[in-house]
mmCIF file of C-alpha atoms in Angstrom:
data_model
loop_
_atom_site.group_PDB
_atom_site.id
_atom_site.type_symbol
_atom_site.label_atom_id
_atom_site.label_comp_id
_atom_site.label_asym_id
_atom_site.label_seq_id
_atom_site.Cartn_x
_atom_site.Cartn_y
_atom_site.Cartn_z
ATOM 1 C CA UNK A 22 -3.200 28.421 -5.500
ATOM 2 C CA UNK A 23 -0.474 27.643 -3.044
ATOM 3 C CA UNK A 24 2.568 25.679 -3.628
ATOM 4 C CA UNK A 25 2.651 21.666 -4.759
ATOM 5 C CA UNK A 26 3.919 19.896 -1.673
ATOM 6 C CA UNK A 27 6.626 17.758 -2.859
ATOM 7 C CA UNK A 28 7.154 14.781 -0.433
ATOM 8 C CA UNK A 29 10.394 13.233 0.434
ATOM 9 C CA UNK A 30 11.460 9.496 -0.187
ATOM 10 C CA UNK A 31 10.245 8.191 3.526
ATOM 11 C CA UNK A 32 11.856 6.405 5.968
ATOM 12 C CA UNK A 33 11.317 2.183 5.540
ATOM 13 C CA UNK A 34 13.633 0.001 7.345
ATOM 14 C CA UNK A 35 11.467 -3.079 5.405
ATOM 15 C CA UNK A 36 12.358 -4.962 2.937
ATOM 16 C CA UNK A 37 9.955 -5.077 -0.567
ATOM 17 C CA UNK A 38 8.767 -8.038 -1.214
ATOM 18 C CA UNK A 39 5.033 -9.136 -3.407
ATOM 19 C CA UNK A 40 3.117 -12.481 -3.537
ATOM 20 C CA UNK A 41 3.909 -14.519 -6.783
ATOM 21 C CA UNK A 42 0.685 -14.731 -7.532
ATOM 22 C CA UNK A 43 -0.358 -10.939 -7.553
ATOM 23 C CA UNK A 44 -1.406 -10.203 -11.398
ATOM 24 C CA UNK A 45 -3.983 -13.059 -10.834
ATOM 25 C CA UNK A 46 -5.147 -11.658 -7.895
ATOM 26 C CA UNK A 47 -5.744 -8.449 -8.918
ATOM 27 C CA UNK A 48 -7.983 -9.659 -11.732
ATOM 28 C CA UNK A 49 -9.620 -11.654 -9.540
ATOM 29 C CA UNK A 50 -10.279 -9.086 -7.274
ATOM 30 C CA UNK A 51 -11.637 -6.878 -9.927
ATOM 31 C CA UNK A 52 -14.019 -9.696 -10.998
ATOM 32 C CA UNK A 53 -15.283 -10.189 -7.487
ATOM 33 C CA UNK A 54 -16.367 -6.570 -7.493
ATOM 34 C CA UNK A 55 -17.929 -6.522 -10.842
ATOM 35 C CA UNK A 56 -19.517 -9.940 -9.752
ATOM 36 C CA UNK A 57 -20.891 -8.085 -6.651
ATOM 37 C CA UNK A 58 -21.674 -4.714 -7.965
ATOM 38 C CA UNK A 59 -19.276 -2.605 -5.383
ATOM 39 C CA UNK A 60 -20.008 0.474 -5.700
ATOM 40 C CA UNK A 61 -21.884 2.521 -8.639
ATOM 41 C CA UNK A 62 -20.602 2.029 -12.041
ATOM 42 C CA UNK A 63 -17.859 4.981 -11.679
ATOM 43 C CA UNK A 64 -16.730 4.279 -8.474
ATOM 44 C CA UNK A 65 -15.982 0.204 -9.238
ATOM 45 C CA UNK A 66 -14.279 1.606 -12.676
ATOM 46 C CA UNK A 67 -12.258 3.424 -10.537
ATOM 47 C CA UNK A 68 -11.399 0.762 -7.934
ATOM 48 C CA UNK A 69 -10.874 -1.689 -10.216
ATOM 49 C CA UNK A 70 -7.916 0.029 -11.639
ATOM 50 C CA UNK A 71 -6.127 1.207 -8.508
ATOM 51 C CA UNK A 72 -3.920 -2.783 -7.777
ATOM 52 C CA UNK A 73 -6.050 -3.640 -4.868
ATOM 53 C CA UNK A 74 -5.070 -6.572 -5.502
ATOM 54 C CA UNK A 75 -1.266 -6.403 -5.935
ATOM 55 C CA UNK A 76 -1.570 -4.147 -2.410
ATOM 56 C CA UNK A 77 -2.957 -7.308 -1.010
ATOM 57 C CA UNK A 78 0.031 -9.099 -2.325
ATOM 58 C CA UNK A 79 2.512 -7.278 -0.747
ATOM 59 C CA UNK A 80 1.079 -7.624 2.606
ATOM 60 C CA UNK A 81 0.712 -11.090 2.308
ATOM 61 C CA UNK A 82 3.564 -12.071 0.269
ATOM 62 C CA UNK A 83 4.066 -15.452 1.394
ATOM 63 C CA UNK A 84 0.417 -16.084 2.804
ATOM 64 C CA UNK A 85 -2.201 -18.521 1.508
ATOM 65 C CA UNK A 86 -3.445 -17.166 -2.413
ATOM 66 C CA UNK A 87 -6.806 -18.124 -1.290
ATOM 67 C CA UNK A 88 -6.533 -15.479 1.647
ATOM 68 C CA UNK A 89 -4.453 -13.030 -0.253
ATOM 69 C CA UNK A 90 -7.589 -13.097 -2.846
ATOM 70 C CA UNK A 91 -9.973 -12.539 0.430
ATOM 71 C CA UNK A 92 -8.035 -9.722 1.759
ATOM 72 C CA UNK A 93 -8.239 -7.909 -1.752
ATOM 73 C CA UNK A 94 -12.020 -8.631 -2.058
ATOM 74 C CA UNK A 95 -12.282 -7.414 1.430
ATOM 75 C CA UNK A 96 -9.986 -4.046 0.908
ATOM 76 C CA UNK A 97 -12.443 -3.552 -1.967
ATOM 77 C CA UNK A 98 -14.955 -3.795 0.009
ATOM 78 C CA UNK A 99 -13.937 -0.966 2.475
ATOM 79 C CA UNK A 100 -13.293 1.022 0.033
ATOM 80 C CA UNK A 101 -16.563 0.512 -1.904
ATOM 81 C CA UNK A 102 -18.142 1.522 1.634
ATOM 82 C CA UNK A 103 -15.491 4.322 2.461
ATOM 83 C CA UNK A 104 -15.643 6.135 -1.057
ATOM 84 C CA UNK A 105 -19.221 5.781 -1.837
ATOM 85 C CA UNK A 106 -21.027 6.324 1.678
ATOM 86 C CA UNK A 107 -18.459 8.422 3.699
ATOM 87 C CA UNK A 108 -15.786 10.433 2.320
ATOM 88 C CA UNK A 109 -17.469 11.151 -0.898
ATOM 89 C CA UNK A 110 -21.451 9.975 -0.503
ATOM 90 C CA UNK A 111 -24.551 12.156 0.935
ATOM 91 C CA UNK A 112 -24.053 9.828 4.156
ATOM 92 C CA UNK A 113 -20.525 11.188 4.648
ATOM 93 C CA UNK A 114 -22.250 14.392 5.838
ATOM 94 C CA UNK A 115 -25.544 13.078 7.606
ATOM 95 C CA UNK A 116 -24.035 10.491 10.853
ATOM 96 C CA UNK A 117 -27.101 9.092 12.027
ATOM 97 C CA UNK A 118 -28.047 7.912 8.812
ATOM 98 C CA UNK A 119 -25.070 6.254 8.235
ATOM 99 C CA UNK A 120 -24.394 4.550 11.620
ATOM 100 C CA UNK A 121 -27.842 2.846 10.407
ATOM 101 C CA UNK A 122 -26.955 1.595 7.606
ATOM 102 C CA UNK A 123 -23.361 0.666 9.013
ATOM 103 C CA UNK A 124 -25.356 -1.311 12.070
ATOM 104 C CA UNK A 125 -27.509 -2.931 9.046
ATOM 105 C CA UNK A 126 -24.032 -4.336 7.562
ATOM 106 C CA UNK A 127 -22.528 -5.263 11.165
ATOM 107 C CA UNK A 128 -25.562 -7.772 11.636
ATOM 108 C CA UNK A 129 -24.980 -9.107 8.324
ATOM 109 C CA UNK A 130 -21.330 -9.580 9.102
ATOM 110 C CA UNK A 131 -22.314 -11.134 12.297
ATOM 111 C CA UNK A 132 -25.141 -13.330 10.843
ATOM 112 C CA UNK A 133 -25.223 -13.866 6.804
ATOM 113 C CA UNK A 134 -28.313 -15.817 7.061
ATOM 114 C CA UNK A 135 -30.094 -12.746 8.861
ATOM 115 C CA UNK A 136 -32.920 -11.848 6.154
ATOM 116 C CA UNK A 137 -31.868 -8.309 5.688
ATOM 117 C CA UNK A 138 -30.769 -6.135 2.934
ATOM 118 C CA UNK A 139 -31.109 -8.887 0.179
ATOM 119 C CA UNK A 140 -31.099 -6.558 -2.793
ATOM 120 C CA UNK A 141 -28.243 -4.694 -1.475
ATOM 121 C CA UNK A 142 -24.644 -5.585 -3.483
ATOM 122 C CA UNK A 143 -22.586 -4.468 -0.360
ATOM 123 C CA UNK A 144 -24.367 -6.526 1.384
ATOM 124 C CA UNK A 145 -24.131 -9.513 -0.658
ATOM 125 C CA UNK A 146 -20.224 -8.814 -1.164
ATOM 126 C CA UNK A 147 -20.382 -8.650 2.587
ATOM 127 C CA UNK A 148 -21.217 -12.092 2.794
ATOM 128 C CA UNK A 149 -19.408 -13.288 0.463
ATOM 129 C CA UNK A 150 -16.468 -12.272 2.513
ATOM 130 C CA UNK A 151 -17.965 -13.756 6.061
ATOM 131 C CA UNK A 152 -18.171 -17.192 4.611
ATOM 132 C CA UNK A 153 -14.615 -17.033 3.233
ATOM 133 C CA UNK A 154 -13.728 -15.675 6.541
ATOM 134 C CA UNK A 155 -15.118 -18.890 8.355
ATOM 135 C CA UNK A 156 -13.580 -21.119 5.818
ATOM 136 C CA UNK A 157 -10.219 -19.879 6.498
ATOM 137 C CA UNK A 158 -9.928 -18.594 9.704
ATOM 138 C CA UNK A 159 -10.882 -19.490 13.210
ATOM 139 C CA UNK A 160 -14.137 -19.182 15.634
ATOM 140 C CA UNK A 161 -12.318 -16.567 17.385
ATOM 141 C CA UNK A 162 -10.589 -14.805 14.483
ATOM 142 C CA UNK A 163 -14.094 -14.741 13.024
ATOM 143 C CA UNK A 164 -14.909 -12.863 15.746
ATOM 144 C CA UNK A 165 -12.470 -10.348 16.221
ATOM 145 C CA UNK A 166 -13.219 -9.764 12.631
ATOM 146 C CA UNK A 167 -16.109 -8.700 13.270
ATOM 147 C CA UNK A 168 -15.207 -6.854 16.233
ATOM 148 C CA UNK A 169 -12.800 -4.111 14.545
ATOM 149 C CA UNK A 170 -15.224 -3.605 11.445
ATOM 150 C CA UNK A 171 -17.901 -2.543 14.085
ATOM 151 C CA UNK A 172 -14.594 -0.616 15.879
ATOM 152 C CA UNK A 173 -14.222 1.133 11.607
ATOM 153 C CA UNK A 174 -17.666 1.829 11.871
ATOM 154 C CA UNK A 175 -18.112 3.516 14.632
ATOM 155 C CA UNK A 176 -14.844 5.656 13.572
ATOM 156 C CA UNK A 177 -16.394 6.532 10.465
ATOM 157 C CA UNK A 178 -19.357 8.081 12.329
ATOM 158 C CA UNK A 179 -17.324 10.268 14.203
ATOM 159 C CA UNK A 180 -15.452 11.742 10.956
ATOM 160 C CA UNK A 181 -18.904 12.484 9.550
ATOM 161 C CA UNK A 182 -19.942 14.309 12.501
ATOM 162 C CA UNK A 183 -16.915 16.590 11.523
ATOM 163 C CA UNK A 184 -17.933 16.977 8.365
ATOM 164 C CA UNK A 185 -20.839 18.205 8.908
ATOM 165 C CA UNK A 186 -20.177 20.614 11.077
ATOM 166 C CA UNK A 187 -17.169 21.574 9.347
ATOM 167 C CA UNK A 188 -14.674 21.330 11.792
ATOM 168 C CA UNK A 189 -10.754 19.926 12.387
ATOM 169 C CA UNK A 190 -10.287 17.793 15.122
ATOM 170 C CA UNK A 191 -7.548 18.251 17.299
ATOM 171 C CA UNK A 192 -4.778 16.335 17.441
ATOM 172 C CA UNK A 193 -5.276 13.632 20.219
ATOM 173 C CA UNK A 194 -8.599 13.068 19.391
ATOM 174 C CA UNK A 195 -7.615 12.571 15.365
ATOM 175 C CA UNK A 196 -4.493 10.085 16.658
ATOM 176 C CA UNK A 197 -6.756 7.625 18.303
ATOM 177 C CA UNK A 198 -9.442 7.326 15.424
ATOM 178 C CA UNK A 199 -7.187 7.019 13.299
ATOM 179 C CA UNK A 200 -6.373 3.763 14.480
ATOM 180 C CA UNK A 201 -9.350 2.713 13.657
ATOM 181 C CA UNK A 202 -10.574 4.749 10.502
ATOM 182 C CA UNK A 203 -8.014 3.572 8.597
ATOM 183 C CA UNK A 204 -9.494 0.192 8.805
ATOM 184 C CA UNK A 205 -6.384 -0.936 9.773
ATOM 185 C CA UNK A 206 -7.298 -3.182 12.784
ATOM 186 C CA UNK A 207 -9.827 -5.107 10.905
ATOM 187 C CA UNK A 208 -7.195 -6.387 8.856
ATOM 188 C CA UNK A 209 -4.609 -8.001 11.318
ATOM 189 C CA UNK A 210 -6.486 -11.207 12.213
ATOM 190 C CA UNK A 211 -6.132 -12.224 8.060
ATOM 191 C CA UNK A 212 -2.764 -11.595 8.839
ATOM 192 C CA UNK A 213 -3.040 -14.934 10.741
ATOM 193 C CA UNK A 214 -5.509 -16.579 8.358
ATOM 194 C CA UNK A 215 -2.666 -15.938 5.540
ATOM 195 C CA UNK A 216 -0.392 -18.061 7.218
ATOM 196 C CA UNK A 217 -2.515 -20.766 8.705
ATOM 197 C CA UNK A 218 -2.264 -20.289 12.398
ATOM 198 C CA UNK A 219 -3.977 -18.476 15.863
ATOM 199 C CA UNK A 220 -1.707 -16.325 17.977
ATOM 200 C CA UNK A 221 -2.599 -17.196 21.084
ATOM 201 C CA UNK A 222 -4.559 -14.552 23.744
ATOM 202 C CA UNK A 223 -1.143 -14.060 26.257
ATOM 203 C CA UNK A 224 0.491 -12.797 23.276
ATOM 204 C CA UNK A 225 -1.682 -11.536 21.121
ATOM 205 C CA UNK A 226 -3.374 -9.663 24.264
ATOM 206 C CA UNK A 227 -0.500 -8.261 25.846
ATOM 207 C CA UNK A 228 0.330 -4.898 26.268
ATOM 208 C CA UNK A 229 3.415 -4.688 24.089
ATOM 209 C CA UNK A 230 1.810 -6.425 21.364
ATOM 210 C CA UNK A 231 -1.166 -4.398 20.946
ATOM 211 C CA UNK A 232 1.170 -1.427 21.051
ATOM 212 C CA UNK A 233 3.189 -2.613 17.905
ATOM 213 C CA UNK A 234 -0.125 -3.366 15.987
ATOM 214 C CA UNK A 235 -0.813 0.672 16.841
ATOM 215 C CA UNK A 236 2.534 1.603 16.013
ATOM 216 C CA UNK A 237 2.139 -0.130 12.592
ATOM 217 C CA UNK A 238 -1.667 0.920 12.044
ATOM 218 C CA UNK A 239 0.009 5.232 13.037
ATOM 219 C CA UNK A 240 2.654 4.690 10.533
ATOM 220 C CA UNK A 241 0.564 3.133 7.885
ATOM 221 C CA UNK A 242 -2.189 5.670 8.172
ATOM 222 C CA UNK A 243 0.236 8.947 8.757
ATOM 223 C CA UNK A 244 1.913 7.524 5.541
ATOM 224 C CA UNK A 245 -1.537 7.383 3.727
ATOM 225 C CA UNK A 246 -2.580 10.877 4.758
ATOM 226 C CA UNK A 247 0.638 12.124 3.595
ATOM 227 C CA UNK A 248 0.221 10.364 -0.043
ATOM 228 C CA UNK A 249 -3.191 11.328 -0.453
ATOM 229 C CA UNK A 250 -2.917 14.720 1.019
ATOM 230 C CA UNK A 251 -2.777 15.761 -2.670
ATOM 231 C CA UNK A 252 -5.741 14.033 -3.544
ATOM 232 C CA UNK A 253 -7.579 15.325 -0.906
ATOM 233 C CA UNK A 254 -6.752 18.976 -0.319
ATOM 234 C CA UNK A 255 -8.710 19.563 -3.842
ATOM 235 C CA UNK A 256 -11.662 18.036 -2.709
ATOM 236 C CA UNK A 257 -14.684 19.280 -0.617
ATOM 237 C CA UNK A 258 -14.808 18.925 3.315
ATOM 238 C CA UNK A 259 -10.967 18.869 3.235
ATOM 239 C CA UNK A 260 -11.163 17.941 7.606
ATOM 240 C CA UNK A 261 -9.463 14.813 8.089
ATOM 241 C CA UNK A 262 -6.116 14.240 7.157
ATOM 242 C CA UNK A 263 -2.747 14.822 9.794
ATOM 243 C CA UNK A 264 -1.246 16.876 8.082
ATOM 244 C CA UNK A 265 -4.718 19.311 8.361
ATOM 245 C CA UNK A 266 -4.835 18.566 11.687
ATOM 246 C CA UNK A 267 -1.330 19.230 12.296
ATOM 247 C CA UNK A 268 -1.732 23.082 10.301
ATOM 248 C CA UNK A 269 -4.678 24.094 12.616
ATOM 249 C CA UNK A 270 -3.710 22.742 15.906
ATOM 250 C CA UNK A 271 0.472 23.881 15.725
ATOM 251 C CA UNK A 272 -0.734 26.915 13.425
ATOM 252 C CA UNK A 273 1.918 25.486 10.441
ATOM 253 C CA UNK A 274 2.323 25.904 6.886
ATOM 254 C CA UNK A 275 1.143 23.107 4.538
ATOM 255 C CA UNK A 276 5.008 22.531 4.336
ATOM 256 C CA UNK A 277 5.911 22.542 7.710
ATOM 257 C CA UNK A 278 3.048 20.519 8.410
ATOM 258 C CA UNK A 279 4.382 17.625 5.969
ATOM 259 C CA UNK A 280 7.541 17.738 7.752
ATOM 260 C CA UNK A 281 5.986 17.805 11.340
ATOM 261 C CA UNK A 282 3.901 14.330 10.423
ATOM 262 C CA UNK A 283 7.236 12.792 8.830
ATOM 263 C CA UNK A 284 9.328 13.748 11.839
ATOM 264 C CA UNK A 285 6.526 11.814 14.037
ATOM 265 C CA UNK A 286 5.706 8.632 11.494
ATOM 266 C CA UNK A 287 9.718 8.142 11.909
ATOM 267 C CA UNK A 288 10.207 8.463 15.432
ATOM 268 C CA UNK A 289 7.006 5.662 15.772
ATOM 269 C CA UNK A 290 8.573 3.613 12.805
ATOM 270 C CA UNK A 291 12.001 3.774 14.977
ATOM 271 C CA UNK A 292 10.192 2.947 18.446
ATOM 272 C CA UNK A 293 8.269 -0.341 16.315
ATOM 273 C CA UNK A 294 11.259 -1.702 14.790
ATOM 274 C CA UNK A 295 12.936 -1.414 18.621
ATOM 275 C CA UNK A 296 10.148 -2.538 20.805
ATOM 276 C CA UNK A 297 9.095 -5.606 17.665
ATOM 277 C CA UNK A 298 12.782 -6.915 18.052
ATOM 278 C CA UNK A 299 12.438 -6.986 21.900
ATOM 279 C CA UNK A 300 9.505 -9.655 21.342
ATOM 280 C CA UNK A 301 11.114 -11.593 18.395
ATOM 281 C CA UNK A 302 13.282 -12.149 20.927
ATOM 282 C CA UNK A 303 11.364 -13.372 23.541
ATOM 283 C CA UNK A 304 8.105 -14.750 21.892
ATOM 284 C CA UNK A 305 6.630 -17.975 20.119
ATOM 285 C CA UNK A 306 6.831 -18.826 16.296
ATOM 286 C CA UNK A 307 3.827 -17.559 15.976
ATOM 287 C CA UNK A 308 4.027 -14.215 16.984
ATOM 288 C CA UNK A 309 7.376 -13.860 15.055
ATOM 289 C CA UNK A 310 5.263 -14.554 11.933
ATOM 290 C CA UNK A 311 2.622 -11.934 13.176
ATOM 291 C CA UNK A 312 5.355 -9.250 13.604
ATOM 292 C CA UNK A 313 6.660 -10.270 10.493
ATOM 293 C CA UNK A 314 3.291 -9.630 8.825
ATOM 294 C CA UNK A 315 3.095 -6.253 10.438
ATOM 295 C CA UNK A 316 5.975 -5.272 8.921
ATOM 296 C CA UNK A 317 5.075 -6.290 5.414
ATOM 297 C CA UNK A 318 1.360 -4.330 6.051
ATOM 298 C CA UNK A 319 3.867 -1.459 6.334
ATOM 299 C CA UNK A 320 5.773 -1.512 3.350
ATOM 300 C CA UNK A 321 3.088 -2.665 1.455
ATOM 301 C CA UNK A 322 0.818 0.430 2.240
ATOM 302 C CA UNK A 323 4.293 2.360 1.643
ATOM 303 C CA UNK A 324 4.881 0.546 -2.232
ATOM 304 C CA UNK A 325 0.947 0.711 -2.777
ATOM 305 C CA UNK A 326 1.104 4.335 -1.851
ATOM 306 C CA UNK A 327 3.211 5.749 -3.946
ATOM 307 C CA UNK A 328 2.112 3.361 -7.030
ATOM 308 C CA UNK A 329 -1.353 3.554 -7.122
ATOM 309 C CA UNK A 330 -3.385 6.193 -9.025
ATOM 310 C CA UNK A 331 -5.797 5.899 -6.380
ATOM 311 C CA UNK A 332 -2.688 8.546 -5.076
ATOM 312 C CA UNK A 333 -0.738 9.457 -7.731
ATOM 313 C CA UNK A 334 -3.507 11.019 -9.640
ATOM 314 C CA UNK A 335 -2.038 11.132 -13.003
ATOM 315 C CA UNK A 336 -4.678 13.467 -14.427
ATOM 316 C CA UNK A 337 -3.857 15.895 -11.834
ATOM 317 C CA UNK A 338 0.136 14.436 -10.686
ATOM 318 C CA UNK A 339 0.916 14.307 -7.259
ATOM 319 C CA UNK A 340 4.638 15.054 -6.632
ATOM 320 C CA UNK A 341 5.117 11.292 -4.827
ATOM 321 C CA UNK A 342 8.539 9.993 -4.010
ATOM 322 C CA UNK A 343 9.668 6.671 -6.087
ATOM 323 C CA UNK A 344 11.781 5.176 -3.481
ATOM 324 C CA UNK A 345 12.087 5.191 0.494
ATOM 325 C CA UNK A 346 15.306 6.068 2.519
ATOM 326 C CA UNK A 347 17.265 3.985 5.195
ATOM 327 C CA UNK A 348 17.809 7.387 6.883
ATOM 328 C CA UNK A 349 15.310 8.620 9.207
ATOM 329 C CA UNK A 350 14.488 12.277 9.674
ATOM 330 C CA UNK A 351 13.735 11.780 13.743
ATOM 331 C CA UNK A 352 15.156 8.584 15.426
ATOM 332 C CA UNK A 353 14.619 10.277 19.079
ATOM 333 C CA UNK A 354 13.784 8.082 21.702
ATOM 334 C CA UNK A 355 11.158 10.689 23.382
ATOM 335 C CA UNK A 356 7.749 10.341 23.044
ATOM 336 C CA UNK A 357 5.579 12.270 21.123
ATOM 337 C CA UNK A 358 3.650 15.000 22.413
ATOM 338 C CA UNK A 359 0.315 12.765 21.797
ATOM 339 C CA UNK A 360 -1.166 11.336 25.203
ATOM 340 C CA UNK A 361 -3.270 8.864 23.576
ATOM 341 C CA UNK A 362 -0.235 6.869 22.048
ATOM 342 C CA UNK A 363 2.808 8.682 24.427
ATOM 343 C CA UNK A 364 2.294 5.684 26.759
ATOM 344 C CA UNK A 365 4.133 3.031 24.014
ATOM 345 C CA UNK A 366 7.420 5.124 24.909
ATOM 346 C CA UNK A 367 7.263 3.252 28.161
ATOM 347 C CA UNK A 368 7.379 0.145 26.961
ATOM 348 C CA UNK A 369 11.259 0.525 26.510
ATOM 349 C CA UNK A 370 13.133 0.714 29.898
ATOM 350 C CA UNK A 371 17.219 0.069 29.396
ATOM 351 C CA UNK A 372 16.258 0.550 25.655
ATOM 352 C CA UNK A 373 14.955 -3.103 25.670
ATOM 353 C CA UNK A 374 12.716 -4.484 28.380
ATOM 354 C CA UNK A 375 8.985 -3.863 28.747
ATOM 355 C CA UNK A 376 8.157 -1.346 31.518
ATOM 356 C CA UNK A 377 4.608 -2.556 31.737
ATOM 357 C CA UNK A 378 6.029 -5.957 32.554
ATOM 358 C CA UNK A 379 8.064 -8.378 30.323
ATOM 359 C CA UNK A 380 7.503 -9.356 27.151
ATOM 360 C CA UNK A 381 5.489 -13.064 26.390
ATOM 361 C CA UNK A 382 7.848 -15.314 26.961
ATOM 362 C CA UNK A 383 7.501 -18.791 24.838
ATOM 363 C CA UNK A 384 5.530 -21.245 26.315
ATOM 364 C CA UNK A 385 6.821 -25.202 27.010
ATOM 365 C CA UNK A 386 5.498 -27.761 24.648
#
């Protein structure tokens, strides 16, 4: 057996925060999972011990409690789909059948009154989630949530194709799909719901704003691959992890792949900080709140990643850090050699101004 990888303290320039009601939210989410019978009894027993409510409370530390609870239930539901059907279930190797199931679930998300999947626990849970999204969000936020869920489902079918073929994707394709299969984009509308505002299209759809959301997704998912490497490498079908992809594409040892993955996420974290600071200086109060929530999302995923039994795996302990560092291993302003995301660095010109047009400006009241 190859030597255990030791994950060093990762770079995080973001302050830790958590919702004061985190313990109650965690209990409520465990009860919700039992009410809707999410996953098998075995899987559900694992999920309710993984502090998913606390994770949500870290993402929205100042958010409305009802939305923090909604987000926690939704994250647990996503793990019910991902663990139960995609990564550890038989459908995770049958992309056609998986696509059929996920399309039926999308129909439930679009039209919860549709008379289908009436006896399916995941569908029942999704109906409840959709009704609560309607309650706390706008029609536009609900539509974006459903669209992002479709993107996530499409990406996990792509994963299933690789599992069935026993192939490791190339770095560019993996990076692109990781922006979606990490289910980060489907959380973004809830960042707005949590604070009771709707980001206007001229800001939300601006190239630089879309890019910083993608940068946040990259850091979150690369961190997740680093933290979950220990668990995933010991399972069957270890094809879809940034470290595995880097080993395959660059001919690296596991230690070299870990170091390169850390360098990549550090460089993106530095870019995220530069671009988001520029956007804050020129954006609306709503955009500033959105950027703050993206930072909380990144740091919340980091704190949860090094503390949840999902990744620390007490029965077979992973060598994880207990703290973070404020010094990056790589703060270069040069773009990563990954075509799907290298354009992010084009947003910087003279260190501040977006090359593809200035950041969105405040509109007169």
